[in-house]
Coordinates of C-alpha atoms in Angstrom, one line a residue:
M8 CA 16.1 -68.3 -40.3
R9 CA 17.2 -66.3 -43.8
Q10 CA 17.4 -66.7 -46.7
R11 CA 18.3 -64.9 -49.8
G12 CA 16.4 -62.1 -47.7
V13 CA 13.7 -64.1 -47.0
T14 CA 12.3 -64.5 -43.1
L15 CA 11.1 -67.9 -42.4
M16 CA 8.9 -67.3 -39.2
T17 CA 10.0 -69.9 -36.8
P18 CA 8.0 -70.5 -33.4
N19 CA 10.1 -67.9 -31.8
A20 CA 10.3 -65.1 -34.7
Y21 CA 7.8 -62.6 -33.3
A22 CA 9.8 -62.3 -30.4
T23 CA 13.5 -62.1 -32.4
E24 CA 12.0 -59.9 -34.6
P25 CA 11.7 -56.8 -32.7
A26 CA 15.3 -57.2 -31.3
Q27 CA 16.7 -53.9 -32.1
D28 CA 14.1 -52.5 -30.4
A29 CA 14.7 -54.2 -27.3
T30 CA 18.1 -53.6 -26.8
K31 CA 16.9 -49.6 -27.7
A32 CA 14.6 -49.9 -25.0
Q33 CA 16.8 -51.5 -22.5
A34 CA 20.2 -52.5 -23.5
P35 CA 21.4 -55.8 -22.2
D36 CA 24.7 -54.1 -20.1
M37 CA 21.7 -52.0 -18.2
L38 CA 20.1 -55.6 -16.9
P39 CA 20.7 -56.9 -13.7
P40 CA 23.3 -59.9 -13.6
S41 CA 21.7 -63.5 -14.0
R42 CA 20.0 -65.0 -10.9
W43 CA 20.1 -68.4 -12.3
A44 CA 22.9 -69.6 -10.1
T45 CA 22.1 -68.1 -7.1
W46 CA 20.5 -69.6 -3.7
E47 CA 16.9 -68.0 -4.0
F48 CA 16.7 -69.6 -7.2
Y49 CA 17.9 -72.7 -5.9
V50 CA 15.1 -73.2 -3.7
Y51 CA 12.7 -72.4 -6.7
Y52 CA 13.9 -74.9 -9.1
L53 CA 12.9 -77.4 -5.8
A54 CA 10.4 -76.2 -5.6
A55 CA 9.4 -76.9 -9.2
A56 CA 11.3 -80.2 -9.1
I57 CA 8.5 -81.3 -6.7
V58 CA 5.1 -79.0 -7.9
I59 CA 5.6 -80.1 -11.9
P60 CA 5.8 -84.0 -11.4
Y61 CA 2.5 -82.9 -8.7
M62 CA 1.0 -81.3 -11.2
I63 CA 1.3 -84.2 -13.9
Y64 CA 0.2 -86.9 -11.4
V65 CA -3.0 -85.9 -10.0
P66 CA -4.8 -85.6 -13.4
I67 CA -3.3 -89.0 -14.7
Y68 CA -4.4 -90.3 -10.4
L69 CA -8.4 -88.6 -11.2
S70 CA -8.6 -90.1 -14.9
S71 CA -7.7 -93.9 -13.5
P72 CA -10.6 -96.2 -13.8
S73 CA -10.7 -97.3 -10.2
R74 CA -11.9 -93.7 -9.0
P75 CA -15.7 -93.7 -8.5
E76 CA -16.5 -91.0 -10.9
F77 CA -14.9 -92.5 -13.5
A78 CA -18.3 -94.1 -14.4
K79 CA -19.7 -90.7 -15.0
Y80 CA -17.3 -89.7 -17.9
H81 CA -16.7 -93.3 -19.2
H82 CA -19.3 -92.9 -22.3
Y83 CA -16.6 -90.1 -23.7
L84 CA -14.4 -92.7 -23.7
V85 CA -13.4 -94.9 -26.8
D86 CA -10.9 -97.1 -27.6
G87 CA -7.3 -96.0 -27.7
W88 CA -3.3 -96.7 -29.1
M89 CA -1.0 -95.2 -26.4
G90 CA -0.1 -97.6 -23.0
G91 CA -3.6 -99.5 -23.5
R92 CA -5.6 -96.7 -22.2
M93 CA -8.7 -95.4 -23.6
R94 CA -8.9 -91.9 -25.3
D95 CA -10.6 -89.2 -24.4
N96 CA -13.3 -88.2 -27.6
S97 CA -15.2 -85.8 -25.8
D98 CA -14.1 -82.7 -27.7
H99 CA -15.4 -82.4 -31.3
Q100 CA -13.3 -79.9 -33.0
Y101 CA -10.2 -82.0 -32.3
R102 CA -12.5 -85.1 -32.8
L103 CA -13.4 -84.0 -36.4
L104 CA -9.5 -83.2 -37.3
R105 CA -8.2 -86.3 -35.7
D106 CA -10.9 -88.3 -38.1
N107 CA -9.8 -86.5 -40.5
G108 CA -6.5 -86.7 -40.2
L109 CA -4.9 -88.8 -43.3
L110 CA -7.3 -87.3 -45.6
L111 CA -5.7 -84.0 -44.3
L112 CA -2.2 -85.1 -44.6
V113 CA -2.4 -86.7 -47.7
L114 CA -3.6 -83.3 -49.6
M115 CA -1.4 -81.4 -47.7
V116 CA 1.2 -83.5 -49.3
S117 CA -0.1 -83.8 -52.7
Y118 CA -1.0 -80.2 -52.9
G119 CA 3.3 -79.4 -51.5
V120 CA 4.3 -81.6 -54.3
L121 CA 1.7 -79.9 -57.0
S122 CA 2.6 -76.4 -55.9
R123 CA 6.2 -77.2 -56.2
V124 CA 5.8 -78.5 -60.1
M125 CA 3.6 -75.3 -60.8
R126 CA 6.3 -73.3 -59.2
W127 CA 9.2 -74.8 -61.3
I128 CA 7.1 -74.5 -64.5
A129 CA 6.5 -70.9 -63.5
S130 CA 9.8 -70.3 -63.2
R131 CA 10.9 -71.0 -66.9
S132 CA 7.2 -69.0 -68.4
G133 CA 9.2 -65.6 -67.8
P134 CA 6.5 -62.9 -68.0
Q135 CA 3.8 -65.2 -67.8
A136 CA 5.4 -66.5 -64.5
Q137 CA 2.3 -65.0 -62.3
Q138 CA -0.1 -66.0 -64.4
V139 CA 0.8 -69.6 -63.9
R140 CA 0.8 -69.3 -60.4
M141 CA -2.7 -67.2 -59.9
A142 CA -4.0 -70.3 -62.4
F143 CA -2.4 -73.1 -59.8
L144 CA -4.2 -71.1 -57.3
G145 CA -7.9 -70.6 -59.2
A146 CA -7.8 -74.0 -60.0
T147 CA -7.4 -75.8 -56.4
G148 CA -9.1 -72.7 -54.8
A149 CA -12.1 -73.8 -56.6
V150 CA -11.8 -77.3 -56.2
F151 CA -10.9 -77.3 -52.7
V152 CA -13.9 -75.0 -51.6
T153 CA -16.5 -76.6 -53.6
A154 CA -15.6 -80.0 -52.7
L155 CA -16.1 -78.6 -49.2
H156 CA -19.1 -76.9 -49.8
G157 CA -21.0 -78.0 -52.6
I158 CA -23.9 -75.9 -53.5
N159 CA -22.9 -73.4 -50.7
A160 CA -19.9 -72.0 -52.4
V161 CA -22.3 -69.6 -54.7
K162 CA -23.0 -68.1 -51.5
L163 CA -19.8 -67.3 -50.7
L164 CA -19.4 -66.7 -54.0
V165 CA -22.0 -63.8 -53.6
L166 CA -20.9 -62.5 -50.3
S167 CA -17.3 -61.8 -51.9
L168 CA -19.3 -60.0 -54.8
L169 CA -20.6 -57.7 -52.5
N170 CA -17.7 -57.0 -50.4
Y171 CA -15.7 -56.1 -53.8
A172 CA -18.7 -53.7 -54.9
I173 CA -18.3 -52.3 -51.8
A174 CA -14.4 -51.9 -51.7
S175 CA -14.6 -50.4 -55.4
S176 CA -17.4 -47.2 -53.7
S177 CA -14.2 -45.6 -53.1
A178 CA -13.1 -44.4 -56.1
W179 CA -16.0 -41.7 -55.7
L180 CA -17.2 -41.7 -52.1
P181 CA -15.6 -40.7 -48.7
Q182 CA -12.7 -42.8 -47.1
Y183 CA -14.5 -42.8 -43.9
F184 CA -18.2 -43.8 -45.4
V185 CA -16.7 -46.8 -47.4
V186 CA -14.9 -48.1 -44.4
A187 CA -18.0 -47.8 -42.2
M188 CA -19.9 -49.8 -45.0
V189 CA -17.5 -52.6 -45.1
W190 CA -17.7 -53.2 -41.6
M191 CA -21.2 -52.7 -41.4
Y192 CA -21.9 -55.4 -44.8
N193 CA -19.3 -57.8 -43.3
G194 CA -20.5 -57.4 -39.4
G195 CA -24.2 -58.0 -40.8
M196 CA -23.4 -61.4 -43.0
L197 CA -21.5 -62.6 -39.8
F198 CA -24.4 -62.3 -38.1
L199 CA -27.2 -63.7 -41.1
V200 CA -25.2 -66.1 -41.8
F201 CA -24.6 -67.3 -37.5
Y202 CA -28.7 -67.2 -37.1
S203 CA -29.9 -68.4 -40.3
N204 CA -27.2 -71.8 -40.1
G205 CA -26.0 -70.7 -43.5
M206 CA -28.6 -69.2 -45.1
P207 CA -30.4 -72.2 -46.6
F208 CA -32.2 -72.2 -49.9
A209 CA -35.2 -73.6 -48.3
T210 CA -35.5 -70.8 -46.0
F211 CA -35.1 -68.1 -48.5
W212 CA -36.5 -69.4 -51.8
P213 CA -39.0 -73.0 -51.0
S214 CA -38.8 -73.7 -54.8
L215 CA -34.7 -74.1 -54.2
A216 CA -34.9 -76.5 -51.1
W217 CA -33.5 -79.2 -53.5
L218 CA -30.0 -77.4 -53.9
D219 CA -29.4 -77.6 -49.8
A220 CA -28.7 -81.7 -50.5
Y221 CA -25.5 -81.2 -52.5
A222 CA -23.5 -79.6 -49.7
G223 CA -20.4 -81.3 -50.0
L224 CA -18.3 -82.9 -47.4
V225 CA -19.0 -80.1 -45.0
P226 CA -22.7 -79.2 -45.2
R227 CA -22.2 -76.6 -42.4
W228 CA -20.3 -74.2 -44.1
Y229 CA -21.0 -71.3 -41.6
I230 CA -19.4 -72.7 -38.8
S231 CA -15.9 -71.0 -40.7
Y232 CA -17.1 -68.5 -42.6
N233 CA -15.6 -66.2 -39.4
F234 CA -12.4 -66.5 -41.1
T235 CA -13.8 -65.7 -44.1
M236 CA -15.2 -62.6 -42.6
L237 CA -11.8 -61.1 -41.6
R238 CA -10.9 -62.2 -45.1
L239 CA -13.5 -59.8 -46.7
V240 CA -12.6 -57.1 -44.4
S241 CA -8.8 -57.3 -44.7
F242 CA -9.0 -57.5 -48.7
A243 CA -11.7 -54.4 -48.5
L244 CA -9.6 -51.8 -46.4
D245 CA -6.7 -52.9 -48.0
F246 CA -8.0 -51.5 -51.0
V247 CA -9.2 -48.6 -49.6
W248 CA -6.3 -47.1 -47.8
A249 CA -4.6 -48.6 -50.8
R250 CA -6.5 -45.7 -53.0
Y251 CA -6.1 -42.9 -50.3
Q252 CA -2.4 -43.6 -50.1
R253 CA -1.6 -43.1 -53.2
G254 CA 1.8 -42.1 -54.1
T255 CA 3.0 -44.5 -51.2
K256 CA 6.1 -46.6 -52.4
P257 CA 3.9 -50.2 -53.4
A258 CA 5.2 -53.4 -51.4
P259 CA 8.1 -54.9 -52.9
T260 CA 8.7 -58.5 -52.7
G261 CA 11.5 -60.3 -50.2
V262 CA 10.6 -58.2 -47.0
P263 CA 9.8 -59.3 -43.7
S264 CA 6.0 -59.8 -43.1
K265 CA 5.5 -57.0 -40.8
D266 CA 6.2 -54.8 -44.1
R267 CA 4.4 -57.0 -46.4
M268 CA 1.5 -56.2 -44.1
N269 CA 1.3 -52.4 -44.0
L270 CA 2.7 -51.7 -47.4
P271 CA -0.1 -51.3 -50.1
H272 CA 0.2 -52.6 -53.3
E273 CA -0.9 -51.0 -57.0
L274 CA -4.6 -50.5 -57.3
P275 CA -5.2 -53.0 -60.3
A276 CA -3.4 -56.0 -58.0
Y277 CA -7.3 -55.2 -56.3
S278 CA -9.0 -57.2 -58.0
L279 CA -11.8 -59.0 -58.1
T280 CA -9.5 -62.1 -59.1
A281 CA -7.2 -61.7 -56.7
Q282 CA -9.9 -61.3 -53.7
L283 CA -11.2 -65.0 -54.7
L284 CA -7.7 -66.4 -54.6
Y285 CA -7.1 -64.7 -51.6
L286 CA -10.5 -66.2 -49.9
S287 CA -10.3 -69.9 -51.3
Y288 CA -6.3 -70.2 -50.5
P289 CA -6.7 -73.7 -49.9
P290 CA -3.9 -74.0 -46.8
L291 CA -5.5 -71.3 -44.5
F292 CA -9.0 -71.4 -45.8
I293 CA -10.6 -73.7 -42.7
A294 CA -9.2 -72.2 -40.2
G295 CA -5.7 -69.7 -40.8
P296 CA -3.8 -68.9 -39.5
I297 CA -4.9 -65.3 -40.5
V298 CA -3.0 -63.7 -43.1
T299 CA -3.6 -60.0 -44.5
F300 CA -4.1 -59.3 -48.3
N301 CA -1.0 -57.2 -48.9
D302 CA 0.8 -59.8 -47.3
F303 CA -0.4 -62.8 -49.2
W304 CA -0.4 -60.8 -52.4
S305 CA 3.2 -60.1 -52.0
Q306 CA 3.9 -63.9 -51.4
V307 CA 1.8 -64.6 -54.4
C308 CA 3.4 -62.5 -57.0
K309 CA 7.1 -63.8 -55.7
P310 CA 6.4 -67.3 -53.5
L311 CA 9.3 -66.8 -51.0
H312 CA 12.3 -69.8 -51.1
I313 CA 11.9 -71.7 -48.2
P314 CA 14.3 -74.2 -47.4
V315 CA 13.0 -77.8 -47.3
R316 CA 15.4 -78.1 -43.8
A317 CA 13.0 -75.6 -42.3
I318 CA 9.9 -77.3 -43.1
A319 CA 11.2 -80.4 -42.6
V320 CA 12.0 -78.7 -39.1
Y321 CA 8.6 -77.6 -38.8
A322 CA 6.5 -80.8 -39.5
C323 CA 8.6 -82.5 -36.5
R324 CA 7.3 -79.7 -34.3
C325 CA 3.6 -80.1 -36.0
L326 CA 4.1 -83.9 -34.9
F327 CA 5.3 -83.2 -31.6
A328 CA 2.1 -81.3 -30.5
V329 CA 0.1 -84.4 -31.7
L330 CA 2.1 -86.5 -29.7
S331 CA 1.6 -84.4 -26.9
I332 CA -2.6 -83.7 -26.9
E333 CA -2.4 -87.4 -27.8
F334 CA -0.8 -88.5 -24.6
M335 CA -3.1 -85.6 -22.7
L336 CA -6.1 -87.6 -24.0
H337 CA -5.0 -90.9 -23.4
Y338 CA -4.1 -90.4 -19.7
M339 CA -5.8 -87.4 -18.8
Y340 CA -9.3 -87.3 -19.6
V341 CA -9.4 -83.9 -18.1
N342 CA -11.8 -82.5 -21.1
A343 CA -14.3 -85.5 -20.2
I344 CA -14.8 -84.6 -16.6
K345 CA -15.1 -81.5 -17.8
S346 CA -18.1 -82.5 -20.1
A347 CA -19.5 -84.1 -17.5
R348 CA -19.5 -81.6 -14.7
V349 CA -18.5 -83.9 -12.1
W350 CA -16.0 -80.9 -10.4
N351 CA -17.8 -81.3 -7.2
A352 CA -16.2 -84.8 -6.4
Y353 CA -12.8 -83.4 -6.0
T354 CA -11.0 -81.9 -3.0
P355 CA -10.1 -77.5 -4.0
M356 CA -6.1 -78.6 -5.3
E357 CA -7.4 -81.1 -7.7
M358 CA -9.9 -78.8 -8.8
A359 CA -7.6 -76.1 -9.6
I360 CA -5.2 -78.5 -11.4
L361 CA -7.8 -79.8 -13.3
S362 CA -8.7 -76.1 -14.3
F363 CA -5.3 -76.0 -15.2
W364 CA -4.7 -78.9 -17.5
S365 CA -8.3 -77.7 -19.1
L366 CA -7.2 -74.7 -20.6
E367 CA -3.7 -76.8 -21.5
F368 CA -5.9 -79.0 -23.6
V369 CA -7.7 -75.9 -25.4
W370 CA -4.1 -74.6 -25.8
F371 CA -3.0 -77.9 -27.5
K372 CA -6.0 -78.3 -29.6
L373 CA -5.5 -74.7 -31.3
V374 CA -1.8 -75.8 -31.6
V375 CA -2.3 -78.7 -33.3
P376 CA -4.3 -77.1 -36.2
W377 CA -2.8 -73.6 -36.6
R378 CA 0.5 -75.5 -37.1
L379 CA -0.8 -77.8 -39.5
F380 CA -2.2 -75.5 -41.8
R381 CA 1.0 -73.0 -41.1
L382 CA 2.7 -76.1 -42.4
W383 CA 0.7 -76.9 -45.4
A384 CA 1.2 -73.1 -46.4
L385 CA 5.2 -73.6 -46.1
L386 CA 5.3 -76.6 -48.6
D387 CA 3.4 -74.0 -51.0
G388 CA 5.8 -71.3 -50.2
V389 CA 3.7 -69.0 -48.3
D390 CA 5.0 -67.9 -44.9
V391 CA 2.3 -66.8 -42.6
P392 CA 2.4 -65.3 -38.9
E393 CA 2.9 -67.8 -36.4
N394 CA 0.6 -68.5 -33.6
V395 CA 0.7 -69.4 -30.0
I396 CA 4.2 -68.2 -29.7
R397 CA 4.2 -68.5 -26.2
S398 CA 2.8 -70.7 -23.6
I399 CA -0.2 -70.4 -21.4
T400 CA 2.5 -71.5 -18.5
N401 CA 5.3 -68.7 -20.4
S402 CA 3.1 -66.0 -20.0
P403 CA 3.6 -63.6 -17.1
S404 CA 1.9 -60.7 -19.0
A405 CA -1.9 -60.3 -19.3
L406 CA -1.5 -58.0 -22.3
R407 CA 1.8 -59.3 -23.8
F408 CA -0.3 -63.1 -23.9
W409 CA -3.0 -62.3 -25.8
R410 CA -0.3 -61.1 -28.7
A411 CA 1.2 -64.3 -28.3
W412 CA -1.7 -66.7 -28.4
H413 CA -3.9 -66.3 -31.4
R414 CA -1.0 -64.3 -32.8
S415 CA -2.2 -63.8 -36.8
Y416 CA -5.7 -63.0 -35.7
N417 CA -3.9 -60.2 -33.1
L418 CA -1.9 -58.5 -35.5
W419 CA -5.3 -58.8 -37.8
V420 CA -7.3 -56.9 -34.8
V421 CA -4.4 -54.6 -34.1
R422 CA -3.9 -52.9 -38.0
Y423 CA -8.1 -53.1 -38.7
I424 CA -8.9 -52.0 -35.5
Y425 CA -7.1 -51.3 -32.4
I426 CA -5.1 -48.5 -33.8
P427 CA -7.8 -47.1 -36.0
L428 CA -9.3 -46.8 -33.2
G429 CA -6.9 -45.1 -30.7
G430 CA -4.4 -47.9 -30.4
A431 CA -2.7 -47.1 -27.1
K432 CA -3.6 -43.2 -26.8
R433 CA -7.3 -45.0 -26.1
Q434 CA -6.5 -48.2 -24.8
L435 CA -9.3 -48.9 -22.3
V436 CA -12.1 -48.3 -25.2
S437 CA -9.5 -49.8 -27.5
S438 CA -9.4 -53.2 -25.6
L439 CA -13.2 -53.0 -25.1
V440 CA -14.3 -52.6 -28.4
V441 CA -11.9 -55.2 -29.7
F442 CA -12.6 -57.9 -27.3
T443 CA -16.3 -57.7 -27.7
F444 CA -15.6 -57.8 -31.1
V445 CA -13.4 -61.0 -30.7
A446 CA -16.2 -62.5 -28.2
L447 CA -19.0 -62.2 -30.9
W448 CA -16.7 -63.2 -33.9
H449 CA -15.8 -66.4 -32.1
D450 CA -19.5 -67.5 -30.8
L451 CA -22.5 -65.0 -30.7
S452 CA -23.3 -65.7 -27.2
F453 CA -23.4 -64.1 -23.4
T454 CA -20.6 -66.6 -22.4
L455 CA -17.9 -65.8 -24.4
L456 CA -19.5 -61.7 -24.5
A457 CA -18.2 -62.5 -20.1
W458 CA -15.4 -63.4 -21.7
A459 CA -14.2 -60.6 -23.0
W460 CA -15.8 -57.9 -20.4
L461 CA -14.1 -60.3 -17.8
I462 CA -10.6 -59.9 -20.4
V463 CA -11.0 -55.9 -20.4
L464 CA -11.6 -55.5 -17.0
F465 CA -8.5 -57.4 -15.8
I466 CA -6.4 -56.0 -17.5
V467 CA -7.1 -52.8 -16.0
P468 CA -5.1 -53.3 -13.0
E469 CA -2.1 -54.8 -14.7
I470 CA -2.4 -51.0 -17.0
V471 CA -2.8 -49.2 -13.7
G472 CA -0.3 -51.1 -12.4
R473 CA 2.2 -50.1 -15.1
S474 CA 1.3 -46.1 -15.3
L475 CA 1.7 -46.4 -11.4
V476 CA 5.3 -48.5 -11.0
P477 CA 6.8 -48.5 -14.6
G478 CA 9.8 -50.5 -14.8
R479 CA 11.8 -47.9 -16.6
V480 CA 11.5 -46.0 -13.3
Y481 CA 12.1 -48.7 -10.6
G482 CA 13.1 -52.0 -12.1
Q483 CA 16.7 -51.5 -11.1
R484 CA 14.9 -51.6 -7.3
P485 CA 15.8 -55.2 -5.1
W486 CA 12.1 -54.7 -4.5
F487 CA 10.2 -54.2 -8.0
R488 CA 10.6 -58.1 -9.2
H489 CA 8.8 -59.1 -6.3
V490 CA 6.5 -56.6 -6.3
R491 CA 5.8 -57.1 -10.2
A492 CA 5.5 -61.2 -9.2
L493 CA 3.0 -60.2 -6.4
G494 CA 0.9 -58.6 -9.2
T495 CA 1.8 -61.3 -11.8
V496 CA 0.2 -63.9 -9.4
A497 CA -3.3 -61.7 -9.4
N498 CA -2.9 -61.7 -12.9
V499 CA -2.9 -65.3 -13.6
F500 CA -5.5 -65.9 -11.6
M501 CA -8.1 -63.2 -13.4
M502 CA -7.1 -64.7 -16.6
I503 CA -6.9 -68.2 -16.0
S504 CA -11.0 -67.4 -14.0
A505 CA -11.6 -65.6 -17.5
N506 CA -10.4 -68.1 -19.9
L507 CA -12.4 -70.8 -18.3
V508 CA -15.0 -68.5 -18.2
G509 CA -14.9 -68.6 -21.9
F510 CA -13.6 -71.5 -23.3
V511 CA -13.7 -74.6 -20.2
I512 CA -16.6 -74.6 -17.9
G513 CA -18.3 -71.2 -18.4
L514 CA -19.6 -69.0 -15.4
D515 CA -21.2 -71.1 -12.9
G516 CA -18.4 -73.4 -12.6
V517 CA -16.0 -71.1 -12.4
Q518 CA -17.9 -69.7 -9.2
F519 CA -18.3 -73.4 -7.7
V520 CA -14.5 -73.6 -8.0
W521 CA -13.7 -70.1 -6.2
S522 CA -16.7 -70.6 -4.0
Q523 CA -14.6 -74.2 -2.9
M524 CA -11.3 -72.1 -2.6
I525 CA -12.7 -69.0 -0.4
E526 CA -15.3 -70.6 1.8
T527 CA -13.8 -73.7 2.8
G528 CA -10.7 -74.3 5.1
A529 CA -9.1 -76.7 2.7
G530 CA -9.7 -74.4 -0.3
R531 CA -8.2 -71.2 1.5
I532 CA -5.2 -73.8 2.4
C533 CA -4.8 -74.1 -1.5
L534 CA -5.5 -70.8 -2.3
L535 CA -2.4 -69.9 -0.1
Q536 CA -0.3 -72.5 -1.7
L537 CA -1.3 -71.5 -5.3
I538 CA 0.0 -68.0 -4.8
V539 CA 3.2 -69.1 -3.3
V540 CA 3.4 -71.9 -6.6
L541 CA 2.4 -68.3 -8.9
F542 CA 4.8 -66.4 -7.5
I543 CA 7.6 -68.9 -7.9
A544 CA 6.7 -69.2 -11.7
A545 CA 6.8 -65.6 -12.3
Q546 CA 10.3 -65.4 -10.5
L547 CA 11.5 -67.7 -13.4
M548 CA 9.4 -66.3 -15.9
Y549 CA 11.0 -62.9 -15.6
E550 CA 14.2 -64.1 -15.8
Y551 CA 13.8 -66.1 -18.2
R552 CA 12.4 -62.8 -20.2
A553 CA 15.5 -61.0 -19.0
E554 CA 18.0 -63.6 -20.1
E555 CA 16.4 -63.5 -23.6
M556 CA 17.0 -59.8 -23.2
R557 CA 20.5 -60.5 -22.2
R558 CA 20.8 -62.3 -25.5
G559 CA 19.2 -59.3 -27.2
V560 CA 16.0 -62.1 -28.9
C561 CA 13.4 -60.5 -27.1
K562 CA 11.4 -57.2 -26.1
P563 CA 10.7 -56.4 -22.9
Y564 CA 7.9 -56.8 -20.9

């Protein structure tokens, strides 16, 4: 949606943004004709009409109180509000968001109204407009962070001062040395904050232990410090690169997100005040989405004009996501089943379907806060990248899946890690470093390290397959799409396994599921059925991509 030269990033905006590149890569008239009305796809529709309702029915049936294993996870359930059902309350992350949902809603609306009033005042302040905007952001950021973390806000202030001192040293030190210092400092602080449980005053200065009692509404401030660390790195590296890119045209206002992210500002823009405003920006402080400093400061200098109608439509999407996860929590107790570890009570097919819905739950519990916080930023006139622009049931490519999953984080990783390491020229090495960093950033544990290394291992077949059988050479051959679909089946199995290891049932749980699939007769039959279903799903997904390219709205996979 465009308004006065500004693009509002709607759910498929990142799919539509590179439309010209898509056309250059493969013009719509070079694509095969649509297959939607062929007999082959009629068979696929029939299969989908049977499989999809069955996949919805199974977790609802397995969540019935009449099931013998219900008593093993009943303690995770609480009284619900939908259909007279109890609600799964086992996930602590979503529980925290849900318990504070009303407060968050009031805060979002109040902040949005106050922001519009202040922007109206700023628009009539002439040369002082930016100062008015900065004063508003500074006051609200200071109040918000202090209310959340109390005295621990001082620790964040000290960490940001040290970060600014390192970034400023680029005035007299070599660039590579300063970049290394930025990474070592922020990586070291992330480890220190995590392992010391937030660096309590009692640990370092026993005489100041009384200060730990004034820790604000969220005493465990270090839980969200990993997002602050991303912002510290973004500010520091954008500052360093801007200093060494003197002569580059400064970033204009009103440009697309990609340009706002990459184009540097004038050096005075990289001030300590700017860093503090960026770090404490309330709508994105807790969990993002991530926006780089260059992009953020472009919008501070001149807030985007985002139509009220566009914000209202996005708010409806947020409401739909909330109602969807609430339906899951009331009718599919997959997370409680996972938490109670009662997998051995189910058949291989039931375990496979429960595994799928466990990943869907992870998808939903991340979609809800990311979209709510992005909505909050939109109310303030700040447009940040949309996360999760593809669902996990519409991502046949592992490489593309990760670009669409935590989209804003992926853009951050690409800018500050992947490209500096060589990007596609050293794809495997770069990917190994990237996913190791991603795992350690999420949680300093072996489970997520195993997840990261599995992801790197599992993307190797796709990279090799693309090299040996490139679509630009064989894409028009009749057999190509079937071979690609079979490769996607293997890809999906590997990606699901890796994500179950990292975010759902761990390595032991995945080993148990696969042992049931391979070592039992029922499991092998189930595995064959899953291969057929995933093959059909891959054909439908790729045809959907082709349809997008025919319309010129999607870069080819």
